[in-house]
Structures are given as C-alpha cells and as structure tokens.
mmCIF file of C-alpha atoms in Angstrom:
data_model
loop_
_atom_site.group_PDB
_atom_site.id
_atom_site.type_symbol
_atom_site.label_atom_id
_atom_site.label_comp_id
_atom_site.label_asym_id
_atom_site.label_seq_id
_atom_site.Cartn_x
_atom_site.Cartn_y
_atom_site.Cartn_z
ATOM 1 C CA UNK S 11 19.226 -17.278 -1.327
ATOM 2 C CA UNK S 12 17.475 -17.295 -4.590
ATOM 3 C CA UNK S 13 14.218 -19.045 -4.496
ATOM 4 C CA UNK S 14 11.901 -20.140 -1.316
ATOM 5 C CA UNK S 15 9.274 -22.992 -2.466
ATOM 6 C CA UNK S 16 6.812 -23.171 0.126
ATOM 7 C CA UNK S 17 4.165 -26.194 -0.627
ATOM 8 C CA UNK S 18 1.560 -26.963 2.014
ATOM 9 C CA UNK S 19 -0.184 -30.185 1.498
ATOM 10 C CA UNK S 20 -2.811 -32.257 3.515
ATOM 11 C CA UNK S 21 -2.186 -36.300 2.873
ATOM 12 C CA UNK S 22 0.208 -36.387 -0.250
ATOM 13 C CA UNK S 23 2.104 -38.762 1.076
ATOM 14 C CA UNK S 24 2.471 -40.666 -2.339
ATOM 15 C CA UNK S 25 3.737 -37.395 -4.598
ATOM 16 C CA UNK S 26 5.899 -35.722 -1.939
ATOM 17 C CA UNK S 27 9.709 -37.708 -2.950
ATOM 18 C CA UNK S 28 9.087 -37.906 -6.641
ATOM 19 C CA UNK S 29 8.013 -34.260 -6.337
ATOM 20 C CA UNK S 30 11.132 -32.949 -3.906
ATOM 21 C CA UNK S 31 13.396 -34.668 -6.922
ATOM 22 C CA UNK S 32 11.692 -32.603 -9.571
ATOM 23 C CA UNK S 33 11.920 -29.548 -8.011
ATOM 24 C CA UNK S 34 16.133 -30.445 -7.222
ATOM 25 C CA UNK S 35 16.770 -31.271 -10.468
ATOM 26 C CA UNK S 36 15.178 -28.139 -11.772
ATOM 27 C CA UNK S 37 17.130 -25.619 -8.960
ATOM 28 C CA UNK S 38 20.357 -27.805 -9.606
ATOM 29 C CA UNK S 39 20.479 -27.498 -13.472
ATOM 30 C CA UNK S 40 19.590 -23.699 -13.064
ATOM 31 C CA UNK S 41 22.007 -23.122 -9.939
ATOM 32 C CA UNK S 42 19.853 -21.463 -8.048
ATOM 33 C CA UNK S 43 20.412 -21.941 -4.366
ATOM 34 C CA UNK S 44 17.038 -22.783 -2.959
ATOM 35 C CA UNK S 45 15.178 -23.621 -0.059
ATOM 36 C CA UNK S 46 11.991 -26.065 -0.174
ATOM 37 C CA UNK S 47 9.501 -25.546 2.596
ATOM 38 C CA UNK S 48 6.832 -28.176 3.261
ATOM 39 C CA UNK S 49 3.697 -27.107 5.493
ATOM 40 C CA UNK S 50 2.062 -30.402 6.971
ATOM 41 C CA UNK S 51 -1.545 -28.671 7.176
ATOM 42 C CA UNK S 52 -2.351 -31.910 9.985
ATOM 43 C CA UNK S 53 -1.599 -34.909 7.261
ATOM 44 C CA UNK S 54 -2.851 -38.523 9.174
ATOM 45 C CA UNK S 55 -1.137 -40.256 6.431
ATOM 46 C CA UNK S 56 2.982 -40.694 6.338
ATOM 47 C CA UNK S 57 3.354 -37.561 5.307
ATOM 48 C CA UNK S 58 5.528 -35.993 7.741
ATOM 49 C CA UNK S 59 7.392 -39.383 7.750
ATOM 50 C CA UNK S 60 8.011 -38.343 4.431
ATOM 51 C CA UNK S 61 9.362 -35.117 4.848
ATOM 52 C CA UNK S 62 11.268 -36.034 7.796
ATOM 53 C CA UNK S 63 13.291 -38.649 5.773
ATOM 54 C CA UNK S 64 13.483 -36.038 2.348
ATOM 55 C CA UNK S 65 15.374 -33.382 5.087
ATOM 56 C CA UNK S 66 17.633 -35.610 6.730
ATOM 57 C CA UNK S 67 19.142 -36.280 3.093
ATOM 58 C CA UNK S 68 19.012 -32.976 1.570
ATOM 59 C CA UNK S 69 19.353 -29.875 3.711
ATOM 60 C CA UNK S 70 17.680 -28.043 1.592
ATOM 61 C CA UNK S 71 14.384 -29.429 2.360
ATOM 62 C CA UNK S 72 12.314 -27.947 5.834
ATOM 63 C CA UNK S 73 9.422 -29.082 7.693
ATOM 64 C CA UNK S 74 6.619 -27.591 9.576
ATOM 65 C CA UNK S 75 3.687 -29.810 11.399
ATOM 66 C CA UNK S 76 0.560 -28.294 12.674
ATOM 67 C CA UNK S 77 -1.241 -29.898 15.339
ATOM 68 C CA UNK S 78 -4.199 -30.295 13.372
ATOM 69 C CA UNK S 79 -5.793 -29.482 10.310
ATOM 70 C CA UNK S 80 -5.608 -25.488 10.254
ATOM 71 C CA UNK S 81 -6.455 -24.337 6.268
ATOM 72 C CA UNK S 82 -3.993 -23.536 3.807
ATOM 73 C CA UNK S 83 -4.182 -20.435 4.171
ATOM 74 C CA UNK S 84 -2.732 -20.829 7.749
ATOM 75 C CA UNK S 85 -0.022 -23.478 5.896
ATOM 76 C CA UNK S 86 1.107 -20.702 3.627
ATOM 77 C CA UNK S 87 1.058 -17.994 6.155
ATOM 78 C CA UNK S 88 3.586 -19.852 8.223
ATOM 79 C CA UNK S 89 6.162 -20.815 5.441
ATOM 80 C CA UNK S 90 5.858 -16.922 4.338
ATOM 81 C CA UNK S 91 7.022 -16.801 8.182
ATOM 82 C CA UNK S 92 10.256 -18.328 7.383
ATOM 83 C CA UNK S 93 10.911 -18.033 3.534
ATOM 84 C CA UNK S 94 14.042 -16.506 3.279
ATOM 85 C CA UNK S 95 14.759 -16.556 -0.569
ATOM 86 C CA UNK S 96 14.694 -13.299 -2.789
ATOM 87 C CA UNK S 97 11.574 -14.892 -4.358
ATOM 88 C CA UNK S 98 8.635 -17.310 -2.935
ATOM 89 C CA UNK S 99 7.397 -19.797 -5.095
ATOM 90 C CA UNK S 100 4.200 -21.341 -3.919
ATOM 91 C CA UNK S 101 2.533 -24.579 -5.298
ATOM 92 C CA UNK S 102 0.373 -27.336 -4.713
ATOM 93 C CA UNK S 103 1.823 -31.055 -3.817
ATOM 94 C CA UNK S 104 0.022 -33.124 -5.875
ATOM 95 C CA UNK S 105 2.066 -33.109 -9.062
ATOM 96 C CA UNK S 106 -0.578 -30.620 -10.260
ATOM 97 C CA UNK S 107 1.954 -27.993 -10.487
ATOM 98 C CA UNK S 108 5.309 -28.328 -13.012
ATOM 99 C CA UNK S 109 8.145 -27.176 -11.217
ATOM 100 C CA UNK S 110 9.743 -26.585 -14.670
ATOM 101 C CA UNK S 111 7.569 -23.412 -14.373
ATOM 102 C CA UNK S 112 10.365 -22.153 -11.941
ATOM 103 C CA UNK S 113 12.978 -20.293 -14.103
ATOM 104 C CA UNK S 114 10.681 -18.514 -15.864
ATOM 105 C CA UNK S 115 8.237 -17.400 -12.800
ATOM 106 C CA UNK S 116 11.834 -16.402 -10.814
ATOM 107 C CA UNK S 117 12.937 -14.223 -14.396
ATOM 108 C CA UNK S 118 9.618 -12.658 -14.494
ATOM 109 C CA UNK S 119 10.242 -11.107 -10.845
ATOM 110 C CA UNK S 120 13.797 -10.678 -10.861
ATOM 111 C CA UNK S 121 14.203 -9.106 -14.268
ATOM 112 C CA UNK S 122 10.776 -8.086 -15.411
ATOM 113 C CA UNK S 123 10.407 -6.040 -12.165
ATOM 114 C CA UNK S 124 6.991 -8.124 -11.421
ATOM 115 C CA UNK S 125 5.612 -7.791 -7.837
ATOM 116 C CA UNK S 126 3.648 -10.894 -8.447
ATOM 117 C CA UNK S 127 3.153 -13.810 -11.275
ATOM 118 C CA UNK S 128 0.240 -15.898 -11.168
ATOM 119 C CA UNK S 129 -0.407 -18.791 -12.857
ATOM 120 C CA UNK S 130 -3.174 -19.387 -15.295
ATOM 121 C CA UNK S 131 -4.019 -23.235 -15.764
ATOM 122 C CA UNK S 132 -5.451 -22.419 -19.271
ATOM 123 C CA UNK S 133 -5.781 -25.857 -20.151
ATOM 124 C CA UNK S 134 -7.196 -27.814 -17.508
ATOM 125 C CA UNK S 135 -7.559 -31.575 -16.753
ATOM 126 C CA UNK S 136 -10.518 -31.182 -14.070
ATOM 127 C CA UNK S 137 -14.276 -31.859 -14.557
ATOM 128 C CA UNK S 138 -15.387 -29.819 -16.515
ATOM 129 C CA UNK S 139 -18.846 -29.502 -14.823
ATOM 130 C CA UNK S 140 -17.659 -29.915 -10.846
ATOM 131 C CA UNK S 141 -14.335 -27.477 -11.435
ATOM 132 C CA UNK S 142 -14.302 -26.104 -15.135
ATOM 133 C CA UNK S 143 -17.381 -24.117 -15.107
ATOM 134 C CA UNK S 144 -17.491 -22.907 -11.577
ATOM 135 C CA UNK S 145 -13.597 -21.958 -11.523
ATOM 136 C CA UNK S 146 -14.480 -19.936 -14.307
ATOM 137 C CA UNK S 147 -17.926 -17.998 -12.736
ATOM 138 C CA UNK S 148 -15.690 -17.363 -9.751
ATOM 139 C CA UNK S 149 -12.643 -15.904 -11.406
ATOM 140 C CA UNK S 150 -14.819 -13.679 -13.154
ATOM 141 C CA UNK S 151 -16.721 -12.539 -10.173
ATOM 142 C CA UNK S 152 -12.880 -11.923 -8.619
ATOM 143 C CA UNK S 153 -12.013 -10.041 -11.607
ATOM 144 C CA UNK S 154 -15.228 -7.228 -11.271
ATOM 145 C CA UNK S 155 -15.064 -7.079 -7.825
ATOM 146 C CA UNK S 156 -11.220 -6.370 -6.855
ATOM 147 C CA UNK S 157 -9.908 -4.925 -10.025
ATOM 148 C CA UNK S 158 -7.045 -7.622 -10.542
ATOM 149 C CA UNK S 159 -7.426 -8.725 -14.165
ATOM 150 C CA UNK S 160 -6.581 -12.070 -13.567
ATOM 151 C CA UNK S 161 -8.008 -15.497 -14.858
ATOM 152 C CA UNK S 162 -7.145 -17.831 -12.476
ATOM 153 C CA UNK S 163 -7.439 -16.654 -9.230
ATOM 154 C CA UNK S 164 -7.200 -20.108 -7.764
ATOM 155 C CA UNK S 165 -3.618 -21.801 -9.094
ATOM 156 C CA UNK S 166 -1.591 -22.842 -6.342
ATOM 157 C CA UNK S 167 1.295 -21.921 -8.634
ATOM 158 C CA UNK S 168 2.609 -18.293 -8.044
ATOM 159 C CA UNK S 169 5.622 -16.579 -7.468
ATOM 160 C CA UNK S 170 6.498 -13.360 -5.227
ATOM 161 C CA UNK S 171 8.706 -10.877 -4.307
ATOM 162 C CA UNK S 172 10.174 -11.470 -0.602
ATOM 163 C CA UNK S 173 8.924 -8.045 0.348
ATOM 164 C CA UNK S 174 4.913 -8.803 -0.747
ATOM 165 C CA UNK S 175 4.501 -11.925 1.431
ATOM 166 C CA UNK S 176 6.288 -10.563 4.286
ATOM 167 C CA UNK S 177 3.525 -7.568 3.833
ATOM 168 C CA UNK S 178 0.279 -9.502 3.403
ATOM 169 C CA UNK S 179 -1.474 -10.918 6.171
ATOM 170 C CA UNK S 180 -3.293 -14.309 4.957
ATOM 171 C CA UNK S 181 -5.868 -15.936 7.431
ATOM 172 C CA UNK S 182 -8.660 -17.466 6.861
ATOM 173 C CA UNK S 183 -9.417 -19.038 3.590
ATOM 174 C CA UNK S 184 -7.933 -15.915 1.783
ATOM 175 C CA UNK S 185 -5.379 -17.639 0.109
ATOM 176 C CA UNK S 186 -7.449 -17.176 -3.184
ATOM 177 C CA UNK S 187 -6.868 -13.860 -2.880
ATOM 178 C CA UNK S 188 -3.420 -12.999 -2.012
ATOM 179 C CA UNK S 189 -3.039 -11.072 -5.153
ATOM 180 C CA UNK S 190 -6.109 -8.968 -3.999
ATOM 181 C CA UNK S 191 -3.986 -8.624 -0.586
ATOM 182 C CA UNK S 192 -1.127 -7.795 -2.226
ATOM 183 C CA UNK S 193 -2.307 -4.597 -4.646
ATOM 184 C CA UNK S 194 -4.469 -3.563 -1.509
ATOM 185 C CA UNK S 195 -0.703 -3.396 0.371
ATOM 186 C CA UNK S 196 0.347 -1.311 -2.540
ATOM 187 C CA UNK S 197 2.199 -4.446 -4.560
ATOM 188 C CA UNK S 198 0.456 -3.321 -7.751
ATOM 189 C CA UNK S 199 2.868 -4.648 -10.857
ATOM 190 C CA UNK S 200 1.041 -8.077 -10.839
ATOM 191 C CA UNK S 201 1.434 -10.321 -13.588
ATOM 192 C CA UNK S 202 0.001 -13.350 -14.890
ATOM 193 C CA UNK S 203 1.851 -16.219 -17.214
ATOM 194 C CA UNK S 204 0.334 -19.282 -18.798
ATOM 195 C CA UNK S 205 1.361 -22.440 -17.044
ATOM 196 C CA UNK S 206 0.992 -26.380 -17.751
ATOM 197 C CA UNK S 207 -1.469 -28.035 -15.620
ATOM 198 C CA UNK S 208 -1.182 -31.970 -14.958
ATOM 199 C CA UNK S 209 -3.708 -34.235 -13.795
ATOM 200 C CA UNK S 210 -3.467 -35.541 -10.900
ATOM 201 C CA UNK S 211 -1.454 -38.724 -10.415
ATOM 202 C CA UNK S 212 -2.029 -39.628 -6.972
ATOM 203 C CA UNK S 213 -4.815 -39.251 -4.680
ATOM 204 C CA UNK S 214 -7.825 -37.593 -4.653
ATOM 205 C CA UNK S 215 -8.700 -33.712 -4.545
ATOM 206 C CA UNK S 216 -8.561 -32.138 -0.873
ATOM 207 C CA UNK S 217 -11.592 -29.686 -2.477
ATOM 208 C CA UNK S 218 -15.039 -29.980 -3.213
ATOM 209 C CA UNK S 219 -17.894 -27.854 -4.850
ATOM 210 C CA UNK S 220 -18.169 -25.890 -1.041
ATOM 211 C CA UNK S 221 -14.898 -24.417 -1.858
ATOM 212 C CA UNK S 222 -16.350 -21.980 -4.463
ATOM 213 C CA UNK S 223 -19.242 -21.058 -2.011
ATOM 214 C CA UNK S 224 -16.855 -20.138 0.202
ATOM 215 C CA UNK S 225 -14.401 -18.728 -2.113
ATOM 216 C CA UNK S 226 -17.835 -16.435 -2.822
ATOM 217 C CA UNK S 227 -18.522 -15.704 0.761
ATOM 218 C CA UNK S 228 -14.954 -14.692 1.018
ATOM 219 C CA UNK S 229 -14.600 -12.253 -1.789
ATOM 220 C CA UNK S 230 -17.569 -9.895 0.009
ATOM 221 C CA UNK S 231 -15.433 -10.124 2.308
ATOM 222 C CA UNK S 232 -12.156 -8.990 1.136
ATOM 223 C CA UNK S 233 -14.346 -6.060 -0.685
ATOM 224 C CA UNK S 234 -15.239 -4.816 2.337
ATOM 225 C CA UNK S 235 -12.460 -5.159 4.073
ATOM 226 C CA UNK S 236 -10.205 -3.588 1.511
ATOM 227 C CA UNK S 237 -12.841 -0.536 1.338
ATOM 228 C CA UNK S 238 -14.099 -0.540 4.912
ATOM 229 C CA UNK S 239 -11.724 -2.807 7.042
ATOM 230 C CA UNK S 240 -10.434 -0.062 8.446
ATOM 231 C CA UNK S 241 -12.991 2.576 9.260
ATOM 232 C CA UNK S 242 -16.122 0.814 9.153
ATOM 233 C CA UNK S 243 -18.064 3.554 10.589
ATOM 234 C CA UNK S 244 -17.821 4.697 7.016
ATOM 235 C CA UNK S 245 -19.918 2.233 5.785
ATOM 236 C CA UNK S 246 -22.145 1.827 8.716
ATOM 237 C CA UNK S 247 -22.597 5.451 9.641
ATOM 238 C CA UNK S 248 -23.279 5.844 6.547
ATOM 239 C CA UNK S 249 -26.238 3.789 6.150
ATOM 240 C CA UNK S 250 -27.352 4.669 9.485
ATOM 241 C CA UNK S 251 -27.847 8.035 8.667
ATOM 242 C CA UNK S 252 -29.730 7.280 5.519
ATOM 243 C CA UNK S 253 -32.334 5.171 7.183
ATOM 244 C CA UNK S 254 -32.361 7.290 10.336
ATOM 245 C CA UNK S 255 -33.244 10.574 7.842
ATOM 246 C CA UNK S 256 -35.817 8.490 6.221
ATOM 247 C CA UNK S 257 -37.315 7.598 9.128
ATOM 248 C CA UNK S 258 -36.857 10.739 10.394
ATOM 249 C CA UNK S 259 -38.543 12.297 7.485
ATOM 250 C CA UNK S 260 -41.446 9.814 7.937
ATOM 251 C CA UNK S 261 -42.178 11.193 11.754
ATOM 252 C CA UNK S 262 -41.674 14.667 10.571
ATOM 253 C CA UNK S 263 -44.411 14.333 7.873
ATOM 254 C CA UNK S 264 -47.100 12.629 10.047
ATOM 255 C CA UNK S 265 -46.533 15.735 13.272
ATOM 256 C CA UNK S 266 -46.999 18.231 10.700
ATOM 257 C CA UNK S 267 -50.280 16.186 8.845
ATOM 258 C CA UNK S 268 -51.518 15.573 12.426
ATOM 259 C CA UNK S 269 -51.029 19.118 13.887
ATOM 260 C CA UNK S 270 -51.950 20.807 11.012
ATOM 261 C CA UNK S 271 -53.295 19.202 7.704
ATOM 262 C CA UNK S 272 -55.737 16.970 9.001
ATOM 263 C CA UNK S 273 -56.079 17.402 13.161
ATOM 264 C CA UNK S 274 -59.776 15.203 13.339
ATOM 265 C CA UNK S 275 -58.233 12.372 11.393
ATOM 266 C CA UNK S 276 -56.770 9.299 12.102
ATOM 267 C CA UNK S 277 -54.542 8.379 15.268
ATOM 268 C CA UNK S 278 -50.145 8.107 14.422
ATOM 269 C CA UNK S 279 -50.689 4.834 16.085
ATOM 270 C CA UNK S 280 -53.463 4.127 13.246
ATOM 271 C CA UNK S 281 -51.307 4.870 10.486
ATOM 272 C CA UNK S 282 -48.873 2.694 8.836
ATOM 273 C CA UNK S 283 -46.403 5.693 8.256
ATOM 274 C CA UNK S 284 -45.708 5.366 12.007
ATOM 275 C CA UNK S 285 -44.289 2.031 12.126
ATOM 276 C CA UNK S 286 -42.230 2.498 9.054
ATOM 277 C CA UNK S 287 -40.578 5.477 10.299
ATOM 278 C CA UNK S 288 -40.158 3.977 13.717
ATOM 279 C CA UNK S 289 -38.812 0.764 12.264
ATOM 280 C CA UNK S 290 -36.830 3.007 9.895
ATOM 281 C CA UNK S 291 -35.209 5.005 12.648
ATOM 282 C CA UNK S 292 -34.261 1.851 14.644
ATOM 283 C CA UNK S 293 -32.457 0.498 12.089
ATOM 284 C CA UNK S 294 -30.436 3.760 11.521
ATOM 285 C CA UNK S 295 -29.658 3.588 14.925
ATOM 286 C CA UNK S 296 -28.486 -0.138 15.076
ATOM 287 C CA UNK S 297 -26.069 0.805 12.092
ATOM 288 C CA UNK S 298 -24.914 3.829 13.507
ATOM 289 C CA UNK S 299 -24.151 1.042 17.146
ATOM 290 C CA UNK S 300 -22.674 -1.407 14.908
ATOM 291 C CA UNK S 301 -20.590 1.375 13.031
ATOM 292 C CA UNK S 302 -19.176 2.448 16.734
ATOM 293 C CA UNK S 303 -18.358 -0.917 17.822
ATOM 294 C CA UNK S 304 -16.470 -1.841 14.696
ATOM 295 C CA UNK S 305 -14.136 1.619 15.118
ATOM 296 C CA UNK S 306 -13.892 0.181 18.632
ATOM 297 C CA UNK S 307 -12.827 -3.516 18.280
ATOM 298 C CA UNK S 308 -10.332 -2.478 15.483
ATOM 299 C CA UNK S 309 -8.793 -0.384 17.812
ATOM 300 C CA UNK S 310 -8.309 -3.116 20.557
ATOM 301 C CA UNK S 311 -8.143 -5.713 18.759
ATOM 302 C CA UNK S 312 -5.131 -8.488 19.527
ATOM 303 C CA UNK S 313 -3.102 -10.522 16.869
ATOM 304 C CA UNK S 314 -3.976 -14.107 18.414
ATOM 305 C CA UNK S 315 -2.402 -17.115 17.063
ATOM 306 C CA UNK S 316 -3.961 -18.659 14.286
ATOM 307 C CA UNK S 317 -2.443 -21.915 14.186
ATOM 308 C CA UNK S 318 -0.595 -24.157 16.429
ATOM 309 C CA UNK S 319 2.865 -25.898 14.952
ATOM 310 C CA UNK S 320 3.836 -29.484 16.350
ATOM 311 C CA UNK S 321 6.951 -30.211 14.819
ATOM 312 C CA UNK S 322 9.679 -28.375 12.690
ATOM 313 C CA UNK S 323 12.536 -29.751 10.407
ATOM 314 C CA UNK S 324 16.104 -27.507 9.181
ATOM 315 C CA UNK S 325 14.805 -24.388 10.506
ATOM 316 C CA UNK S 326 18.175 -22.465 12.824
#
C-alpha cells in the first residue's frame, strides 16, 4: 500500500464527506492505492455516523471510536497502530489541510529519501493576535530548544516514513512534537515544504489560547526527557551533589571558625551560615532521593493503556 491518511477529528461532522471525496479524487487521479483512517477522538456530534456510512461505500475508508474524549495525540497514536501504507500522511479534518498537498509530501519521502516532511502554513488565515503571534513565539521557542529547524511545529499536515511512526511513542499532548520524537529515535533527514492553508469552512476551532501554554509546558518536557528521560539520576544527582557540597562547604567553614578562628564568639545556632548550609544540604539530599526514585520507576515502570477504543470500522 502506498499512502496511510490518518485524520483524527473531534465534532467535524459537517467537513468529513466533502473531505473523504477530496482526498479520493486526489489518490485516484495519482493511482496510489491508499488507505484513509479516521480517529473519532469521542465526537457527540454525527460524526461517527458519518464515517460509518463513508466505509460502508468505499473500503478504503476505516474507523476508530474512543470511548471518550482522549487528546489527539492518543487519536494519532492509535491510527499509527494500524497504518499500513509505505507512507503516513497525517492532517487535520476541518478542510484546513489541502489534500492536493499529497503527491508532493509522498515524492518528498519516497524519492527525496526524507524521514519526515512537515508542513509550514506560511500564509495563514487565523487571528492574527489569538494564533498568528503566539504560533510564531512558540515555534521559535521549539526551534532553540530541540534543534529541529522547523517553522511550524504545529501543522496537522505531515507526512512519514512507515518505519518513524511505528518508532515514536506519542502520549500526551506531544503531538506537536513528533518531529522532536522522531530525530530523538534517530529519524534525523527531516524536511519541511511550504503548504496552502484554508480557512476554515465549517465549525469552530477545537483550540484555544491554553493550547500554547501547554504546548510550553510540554516542550520542558520533551527537553528533559530527550536529555534525561532515561537516566535521570544524571540530572538529579547532579544537582544534589552541588547543593549538598555547598552546604557541605558551609558546615565545614563554621567547625573550623568555631574550633579555631574565633572559639568565644557566637553560637552555630546564632549564625545564619548554619541554616543555609543545613537547608543547603537537605536539598542535596532530596535531589539525590528524587534522582534514585526516578532510576527506580523507569525501571518498573508498565506500558498501561492510554486510551480506550469503542468501535472500529474495515480493520481485518
């Protein structure tokens, strides 16, 4: 199979037919064989009506329900589950993305050699002062942190390799960042192509202004985790021995003043040196506990299910 389009959505009931037709027209007149995989991410609108009725008249098309509203980064982490095509297309279903992007995005990984092609809305059709702006503050922030010299971190429109989403875990709200989670797996030929961004014709936006708070919260996270994830007692042994030499250093100072500089003086107790050393050393020795018990839960930690799937549609 050529091409995997896996589109998780949330109540886009109105866009989901006329946007299944664009997307067969544009695998037909290419003749690519294809597979389209909508994610119902807990939809309380006809959705899954919807997508029940597209795959009863085209086999092509595939359904999966969650129980509930899970994220989309659970949505696209369980149509990476069954994608079977040499290359995943991802996008949005709310007409924002052009599915006439297609040809291009599958050339760019099939004969370019890409790992990855993201898309870069250049021209956008969103507020400029509620998405504009802060879209690009946050892209830039992605940029310095994780090394991926991209400029939109955030379009829904990106192709892959098979082999890079079956080899990326994404959970969470880390779906920003799969190209972060892909050159951390060691998918490092990532490219980036200009694509055509629509505004929206149905509907209202699924995001607000929290998303970019989180989207913050989220990259300190995947820093960390990409340097320390997996031996955090580098990080926290680290510090803990810093403090705990500091504070150290502190108690070492005021024995030798006390013994020996200036016996008739002041009590330890008196002195604020004291309680900044002991404070000091405490500290060290919380990070040096917190250090241990990170080594220890990665080490037992269980894969638990991160989503819970009601209903599925064409899948053997």
């Amino acid at each position: 199979m050529n091409i995997s389009v896996v589109i998780p959505l949330l109540n886009e009931q109105e866009s989901l037919t006329e946007l299944n037709d664009w997307i067969a027209k544009v695998m037909l007149s290419n003749h690519f064989s294809y597979e389209v995989i909508f994610i119902d991410d807990g939809s309380t609108d006809d959705s899954w009506q919807i997508i029940s009725n597209l795959s009863n008249q085209n086999k092509h098309v595939k359904g999966i329900r969650f129980l509930k509203n899970f994220g989309k980064s659970q949505a696209l982490h369980a149509g990476f589950e069954k994608a079977l095509g040499d290359v995943v297309i991802t996008m949005d279903a709310d007409l924002q993305d052009n599915p006439d992007e297609i040809p291009e995005l599958y050339n760019m990984i099939i004969n370019d050699g890409y790992d990855l092609v993201s898309g870069w809305k250049k021209k956008r059709y969103d507020s400029v002062i509620a998405k504009n702006l802060p879209s690009k503050l946050f892209n830039w922030a992605a940029r310095k942190t994780s090394g991926v010299k991209l400029n939109d971190f955030n379009c829904g429109l990106k192709a892959y390799k098979l082999d890079v989403i079956k080899n990326i875990d994404v959970n969470g709200e880390m779906h920003r960042y799969i190209p972060v989670l892909s050159k951390n797996a060691g998918f490092t030929k990532i490219g980036e192509k200009v694509v055509q961004h629509q505004a929206r014709k149905y509907g209202e936006t699924k995001f607000g202004m929290d998303r970019f708070i989180h989207g913050f919260l989220d990259l300190i996270t995947i820093w960390f985790l990409s340097r320390f994830g997996k031996r955090p007692m580098h990080l926290f042994g680290s510090l803990g021995f810093i403090m705990f030499a500091i504070g150290f250093g502190f108690s070492f100072y005021l024995g030798l003043d006390k013994i020996f500089i200036n016996p008739m003086g002041r009590l330890i107790t008196q002195r604020p040196q004291f309680y900044i050393a002991l404070s000091t050393m405490i500290i060290g020795t919380q990070f040096f506990v917190a250090g241990f018990l990170g080594e220890l839960i990665l080490r037992t930690k269980q894969n638990r299910k991160r989503y819970l799937v009601k209903d599925e549609l064409n899948f053997n």
